[in-house]
Tab-separated table of N, CA, C and O in Angstrom:
chain	number	residue	atom	x	y	z
A	6	MET	N	-0.089	-2.389	-26.001
A	6	MET	CA	0.812	-1.380	-25.478
A	6	MET	C	0.936	-1.574	-23.967
A	6	MET	O	-0.046	-1.746	-23.269
A	7	LYS	N	2.158	-1.546	-23.482
A	7	LYS	CA	2.407	-1.752	-22.070
A	7	LYS	C	2.144	-0.478	-21.268
A	7	LYS	O	2.494	0.618	-21.692
A	8	GLN	N	1.501	-0.653	-20.098
A	8	GLN	CA	1.230	0.473	-19.209
A	8	GLN	C	2.533	0.951	-18.565
A	8	GLN	O	3.395	0.144	-18.260
A	9	PRO	N	2.690	2.251	-18.345
A	9	PRO	CA	3.888	2.744	-17.668
A	9	PRO	C	3.887	2.321	-16.200
A	9	PRO	O	2.843	2.121	-15.597
A	10	THR	N	5.073	2.154	-15.645
A	10	THR	CA	5.219	1.811	-14.239
A	10	THR	C	5.294	3.105	-13.429
A	10	THR	O	5.957	4.046	-13.836
A	11	TYR	N	4.602	3.126	-12.305
A	11	TYR	CA	4.581	4.310	-11.454
A	11	TYR	C	5.244	4.007	-10.119
A	11	TYR	O	5.161	2.902	-9.627
A	12	ALA	N	5.880	4.999	-9.553
A	12	ALA	CA	6.476	4.858	-8.236
A	12	ALA	C	5.414	5.104	-7.182
A	12	ALA	O	4.485	5.891	-7.385
A	13	ILE	N	5.544	4.433	-6.064
A	13	ILE	CA	4.567	4.589	-4.977
A	13	ILE	C	4.571	6.031	-4.462
A	13	ILE	O	3.564	6.510	-3.945
A	14	SER	N	5.657	6.740	-4.652
A	14	SER	CA	5.741	8.126	-4.183
A	14	SER	C	4.878	9.077	-5.003
A	14	SER	O	4.672	10.215	-4.611
A	15	GLU	N	4.330	8.612	-6.118
A	15	GLU	CA	3.478	9.473	-6.936
A	15	GLU	C	2.097	9.661	-6.336
A	15	GLU	O	1.333	10.504	-6.798
A	16	TRP	N	1.749	8.853	-5.330
A	16	TRP	CA	0.462	8.984	-4.645
A	16	TRP	C	0.700	9.116	-3.144
A	16	TRP	O	0.249	8.294	-2.355
A	17	PRO	N	1.387	10.172	-2.696
A	17	PRO	CA	1.733	10.262	-1.269
A	17	PRO	C	0.527	10.430	-0.355
A	17	PRO	O	0.583	10.084	0.818
A	18	GLU	N	-0.574	10.953	-0.883
A	18	GLU	CA	-1.743	11.216	-0.036
A	18	GLU	C	-2.665	10.011	0.088
A	18	GLU	O	-3.572	10.016	0.914
A	19	LYS	N	-2.455	8.982	-0.722
A	19	LYS	CA	-3.371	7.847	-0.733
A	19	LYS	C	-2.967	6.796	0.293
A	19	LYS	O	-1.819	6.394	0.364
A	20	THR	N	-3.934	6.321	1.067
A	20	THR	CA	-3.721	5.240	2.012
A	20	THR	C	-4.055	3.904	1.365
A	20	THR	O	-3.363	2.919	1.574
A	21	LEU	N	-5.127	3.890	0.575
A	21	LEU	CA	-5.549	2.672	-0.113
A	21	LEU	C	-5.321	2.825	-1.611
A	21	LEU	O	-5.621	3.860	-2.194
A	22	LEU	N	-4.790	1.772	-2.217
A	22	LEU	CA	-4.505	1.773	-3.645
A	22	LEU	C	-5.388	0.750	-4.341
A	22	LEU	O	-5.643	-0.333	-3.807
A	23	SER	N	-5.813	1.051	-5.550
A	23	SER	CA	-6.626	0.120	-6.324
A	23	SER	C	-5.747	-1.019	-6.853
A	23	SER	O	-4.510	-0.968	-6.780
A	24	ARG	N	-6.394	-2.036	-7.427
A	24	ARG	CA	-5.656	-3.138	-8.034
A	24	ARG	C	-4.764	-2.619	-9.153
A	24	ARG	O	-3.601	-2.997	-9.257
A	25	ALA	N	-5.318	-1.758	-9.996
A	25	ALA	CA	-4.550	-1.237	-11.130
A	25	ALA	C	-3.344	-0.426	-10.662
A	25	ALA	O	-2.236	-0.572	-11.200
A	26	GLU	N	-3.527	0.428	-9.665
A	26	GLU	CA	-2.425	1.235	-9.138
A	26	GLU	C	-1.350	0.342	-8.528
A	26	GLU	O	-0.154	0.546	-8.755
A	27	THR	N	-1.777	-0.660	-7.763
A	27	THR	CA	-0.831	-1.563	-7.119
A	27	THR	C	-0.039	-2.345	-8.155
A	27	THR	O	1.186	-2.479	-8.048
A	28	ALA	N	-0.719	-2.838	-9.176
A	28	ALA	CA	-0.030	-3.585	-10.240
A	28	ALA	C	0.974	-2.683	-10.958
A	28	ALA	O	2.091	-3.112	-11.273
A	29	GLN	N	0.607	-1.431	-11.217
A	29	GLN	CA	1.524	-0.497	-11.871
A	29	GLN	C	2.745	-0.236	-11.009
A	29	GLN	O	3.865	-0.191	-11.515
A	30	ILE	N	2.538	-0.051	-9.721
A	30	ILE	CA	3.655	0.210	-8.804
A	30	ILE	C	4.611	-0.971	-8.784
A	30	ILE	O	5.835	-0.799	-8.817
A	31	LEU	N	4.066	-2.188	-8.742
A	31	LEU	CA	4.902	-3.389	-8.679
A	31	LEU	C	5.449	-3.793	-10.051
A	31	LEU	O	6.328	-4.642	-10.137
A	32	GLY	N	4.913	-3.201	-11.111
A	32	GLY	CA	5.369	-3.534	-12.450
A	32	GLY	C	4.930	-4.917	-12.902
A	32	GLY	O	5.651	-5.602	-13.622
A	33	ILE	N	3.733	-5.343	-12.456
A	33	ILE	CA	3.205	-6.660	-12.796
A	33	ILE	C	1.793	-6.501	-13.352
A	33	ILE	O	1.189	-5.434	-13.249
A	34	GLY	N	1.262	-7.560	-13.920
A	34	GLY	CA	-0.097	-7.543	-14.432
A	34	GLY	C	-1.112	-7.837	-13.340
A	34	GLY	O	-0.758	-8.279	-12.235
A	35	LEU	N	-2.365	-7.604	-13.660
A	35	LEU	CA	-3.440	-7.840	-12.687
A	35	LEU	C	-3.552	-9.315	-12.305
A	35	LEU	O	-3.815	-9.637	-11.146
A	36	SER	N	-3.348	-10.224	-13.250
A	36	SER	CA	-3.448	-11.646	-12.926
A	36	SER	C	-2.319	-12.074	-11.985
A	36	SER	O	-2.528	-12.888	-11.079
A	37	THR	N	-1.129	-11.514	-12.169
A	37	THR	CA	-0.022	-11.806	-11.252
A	37	THR	C	-0.314	-11.235	-9.873
A	37	THR	O	-0.048	-11.884	-8.851
A	38	LEU	N	-0.889	-10.046	-9.827
A	38	LEU	CA	-1.278	-9.450	-8.553
A	38	LEU	C	-2.313	-10.328	-7.853
A	38	LEU	O	-2.203	-10.588	-6.653
A	39	ASP	N	-3.286	-10.815	-8.600
A	39	ASP	CA	-4.299	-11.702	-8.017
A	39	ASP	C	-3.669	-12.981	-7.476
A	39	ASP	O	-4.101	-13.511	-6.455
A	40	SER	N	-2.619	-13.477	-8.134
A	40	SER	CA	-1.917	-14.660	-7.648
A	40	SER	C	-1.224	-14.375	-6.321
A	40	SER	O	-1.238	-15.205	-5.415
A	41	LEU	N	-0.611	-13.204	-6.199
A	41	LEU	CA	0.030	-12.832	-4.937
A	41	LEU	C	-0.984	-12.789	-3.804
A	41	LEU	O	-0.704	-13.214	-2.686
A	42	VAL	N	-2.172	-12.286	-4.112
A	42	VAL	CA	-3.231	-12.209	-3.109
A	42	VAL	C	-3.685	-13.619	-2.727
A	42	VAL	O	-3.848	-13.936	-1.551
A	43	SER	N	-3.852	-14.494	-3.713
A	43	SER	CA	-4.346	-15.835	-3.424
A	43	SER	C	-3.320	-16.655	-2.649
A	43	SER	O	-3.689	-17.559	-1.904
A	44	TYR	N	-2.036	-16.362	-2.821
A	44	TYR	CA	-0.993	-17.054	-2.064
A	44	TYR	C	-0.702	-16.369	-0.732
A	44	TYR	O	0.261	-16.701	-0.056
A	45	ILE	N	-1.500	-15.406	-0.362
A	45	ILE	CA	-1.406	-14.655	0.899
A	45	ILE	C	-0.045	-13.974	1.057
A	45	ILE	O	0.459	-13.804	2.138
A	46	GLU	N	0.549	-13.583	-0.062
A	46	GLU	CA	1.804	-12.848	-0.004
A	46	GLU	C	1.571	-11.348	0.133
A	46	GLU	O	2.442	-10.626	0.594
A	47	LEU	N	0.390	-10.907	-0.283
A	47	LEU	CA	0.068	-9.486	-0.231
A	47	LEU	C	-1.348	-9.327	0.313
A	47	LEU	O	-2.315	-9.719	-0.331
A	48	PRO	N	-1.493	-8.798	1.525
A	48	PRO	CA	-2.827	-8.632	2.108
A	48	PRO	C	-3.672	-7.631	1.329
A	48	PRO	O	-3.143	-6.713	0.698
A	49	ARG	N	-4.972	-7.814	1.386
A	49	ARG	CA	-5.892	-6.918	0.690
A	49	ARG	C	-7.030	-6.519	1.614
A	49	ARG	O	-7.281	-7.167	2.623
A	50	THR	N	-7.724	-5.478	1.227
A	50	THR	CA	-8.916	-5.015	1.923
A	50	THR	C	-10.042	-4.980	0.905
A	50	THR	O	-9.844	-4.524	-0.217
A	51	VAL	N	-11.213	-5.475	1.287
A	51	VAL	CA	-12.365	-5.457	0.384
A	51	VAL	C	-13.407	-4.507	0.974
A	51	VAL	O	-13.859	-4.689	2.104
A	52	ILE	N	-13.768	-3.492	0.202
A	52	ILE	CA	-14.778	-2.519	0.609
A	52	ILE	C	-15.808	-2.442	-0.509
A	52	ILE	O	-15.484	-2.036	-1.631
A	53	HIS	N	-17.029	-2.858	-0.196
A	53	HIS	CA	-18.112	-2.847	-1.183
A	53	HIS	C	-17.683	-3.492	-2.503
A	53	HIS	O	-17.792	-2.895	-3.573
A	54	LYS	N	-17.141	-4.684	-2.408
A	54	LYS	CA	-16.699	-5.503	-3.551
A	54	LYS	C	-15.475	-4.957	-4.275
A	54	LYS	O	-15.039	-5.514	-5.266
A	55	ARG	N	-14.907	-3.869	-3.797
A	55	ARG	CA	-13.669	-3.336	-4.389
A	55	ARG	C	-12.479	-3.880	-3.616
A	55	ARG	O	-12.444	-3.827	-2.394
A	56	VAL	N	-11.507	-4.398	-4.337
A	56	VAL	CA	-10.279	-4.896	-3.723
A	56	VAL	C	-9.273	-3.756	-3.691
A	56	VAL	O	-8.948	-3.165	-4.724
A	57	LEU	N	-8.807	-3.436	-2.490
A	57	LEU	CA	-7.865	-2.334	-2.296
A	57	LEU	C	-6.669	-2.826	-1.485
A	57	LEU	O	-6.767	-3.816	-0.747
A	58	PHE	N	-5.561	-2.136	-1.624
A	58	PHE	CA	-4.337	-2.509	-0.928
A	58	PHE	C	-3.848	-1.342	-0.090
A	58	PHE	O	-3.805	-0.206	-0.564
A	59	HIS	N	-3.469	-1.620	1.148
A	59	HIS	CA	-2.907	-0.585	2.016
A	59	HIS	C	-1.509	-0.230	1.510
A	59	HIS	O	-0.709	-1.108	1.194
A	60	ARG	N	-1.258	1.029	1.454
A	60	ARG	CA	0.032	1.536	0.995
A	60	ARG	C	1.192	0.898	1.761
A	60	ARG	O	2.181	0.473	1.174
A	61	LYS	N	1.054	0.795	3.084
A	61	LYS	CA	2.132	0.230	3.908
A	61	LYS	C	2.356	-1.245	3.613
A	61	LYS	O	3.481	-1.727	3.678
A	62	ASP	N	1.294	-1.983	3.268
A	62	ASP	CA	1.450	-3.392	2.898
A	62	ASP	C	2.211	-3.533	1.586
A	62	ASP	O	3.046	-4.434	1.432
A	63	VAL	N	1.936	-2.645	0.641
A	63	VAL	CA	2.646	-2.674	-0.640
A	63	VAL	C	4.117	-2.344	-0.409
A	63	VAL	O	5.012	-3.015	-0.940
A	64	GLU	N	4.391	-1.335	0.406
A	64	GLU	CA	5.775	-0.973	0.715
A	64	GLU	C	6.491	-2.122	1.425
A	64	GLU	O	7.648	-2.420	1.122
A	65	ALA	N	5.807	-2.790	2.359
A	65	ALA	CA	6.400	-3.916	3.081
A	65	ALA	C	6.694	-5.076	2.134
A	65	ALA	O	7.736	-5.732	2.241
A	66	TYR	N	5.797	-5.321	1.188
A	66	TYR	CA	6.015	-6.384	0.210
A	66	TYR	C	7.241	-6.078	-0.657
A	66	TYR	O	8.074	-6.954	-0.898
A	67	ILE	N	7.357	-4.843	-1.094
A	67	ILE	CA	8.526	-4.442	-1.895
A	67	ILE	C	9.808	-4.655	-1.104
A	67	ILE	O	10.787	-5.213	-1.614
A	68	ASN	N	9.824	-4.235	0.156
A	68	ASN	CA	11.017	-4.400	0.995
A	68	ASN	C	11.327	-5.876	1.249
A	68	ASN	O	12.494	-6.263	1.308
A	69	ALA	N	10.301	-6.719	1.396
A	69	ALA	CA	10.507	-8.145	1.639
A	69	ALA	C	11.093	-8.849	0.416
A	69	ALA	O	11.734	-9.891	0.551
A	70	CYS	N	10.900	-8.288	-0.753
A	70	CYS	CA	11.396	-8.899	-1.987
A	70	CYS	C	12.808	-8.451	-2.344
A	70	CYS	O	13.373	-8.939	-3.322
A	71	ARG	N	13.383	-7.589	-1.550
A	71	ARG	CA	14.734	-7.102	-1.844
A	71	ARG	C	15.745	-8.233	-1.713
A	71	ARG	O	15.636	-9.087	-0.845
A	72	VAL	N	16.733	-8.204	-2.573
A	72	VAL	CA	17.802	-9.200	-2.553
A	72	VAL	C	19.123	-8.453	-2.449
A	72	VAL	O	19.346	-7.452	-3.126
A	73	THR	N	20.037	-8.978	-1.611
A	73	THR	CA	21.350	-8.350	-1.468
A	73	THR	C	22.226	-8.738	-2.648
A	73	THR	O	21.902	-9.640	-3.415
A	74	THR	N	23.367	-8.109	-2.768
A	74	THR	CA	24.301	-8.404	-3.874
A	74	THR	C	24.884	-9.812	-3.765
A	74	THR	O	25.330	-10.357	-4.753
A	75	GLN	N	24.893	-10.389	-2.575
A	75	GLN	CA	25.411	-11.751	-2.413
A	75	GLN	C	24.349	-12.792	-2.813
A	75	GLN	O	24.630	-13.973	-2.771
A	76	GLY	N	23.147	-12.357	-3.127
A	76	GLY	CA	22.121	-13.282	-3.571
A	76	GLY	C	21.180	-13.747	-2.472
A	76	GLY	O	20.235	-14.451	-2.741
A	77	GLY	N	21.390	-13.333	-1.234
A	77	GLY	CA	20.495	-13.710	-0.144
A	77	GLY	C	19.536	-12.593	0.164
A	77	GLY	O	19.788	-11.440	-0.142
A	78	LYS	N	18.410	-12.964	0.741
A	78	LYS	CA	17.449	-11.923	1.138
A	78	LYS	C	17.950	-11.209	2.374
A	78	LYS	O	18.638	-11.771	3.199
A	79	GLN	N	17.568	-9.952	2.486
A	79	GLN	CA	17.971	-9.164	3.657
A	79	GLN	C	17.188	-9.557	4.867
A	79	GLN	O	16.092	-9.952	4.856
């Protein structure tokens, strides 16, 4: 069963997001998220062996992936 996708606005009070929350927001799986991290496309923070993502970094990544109607990136 596929997990539901959540909007980043559903956690307005959170500064750091877990791997699972970040994957849900982006609509991708954990292994794809790990690939983004390994390719340095999405910065991460490690606190006591927990991998967390800054909300602003996730928002910046989403904005960087936007494509205009002409097919070019903004």
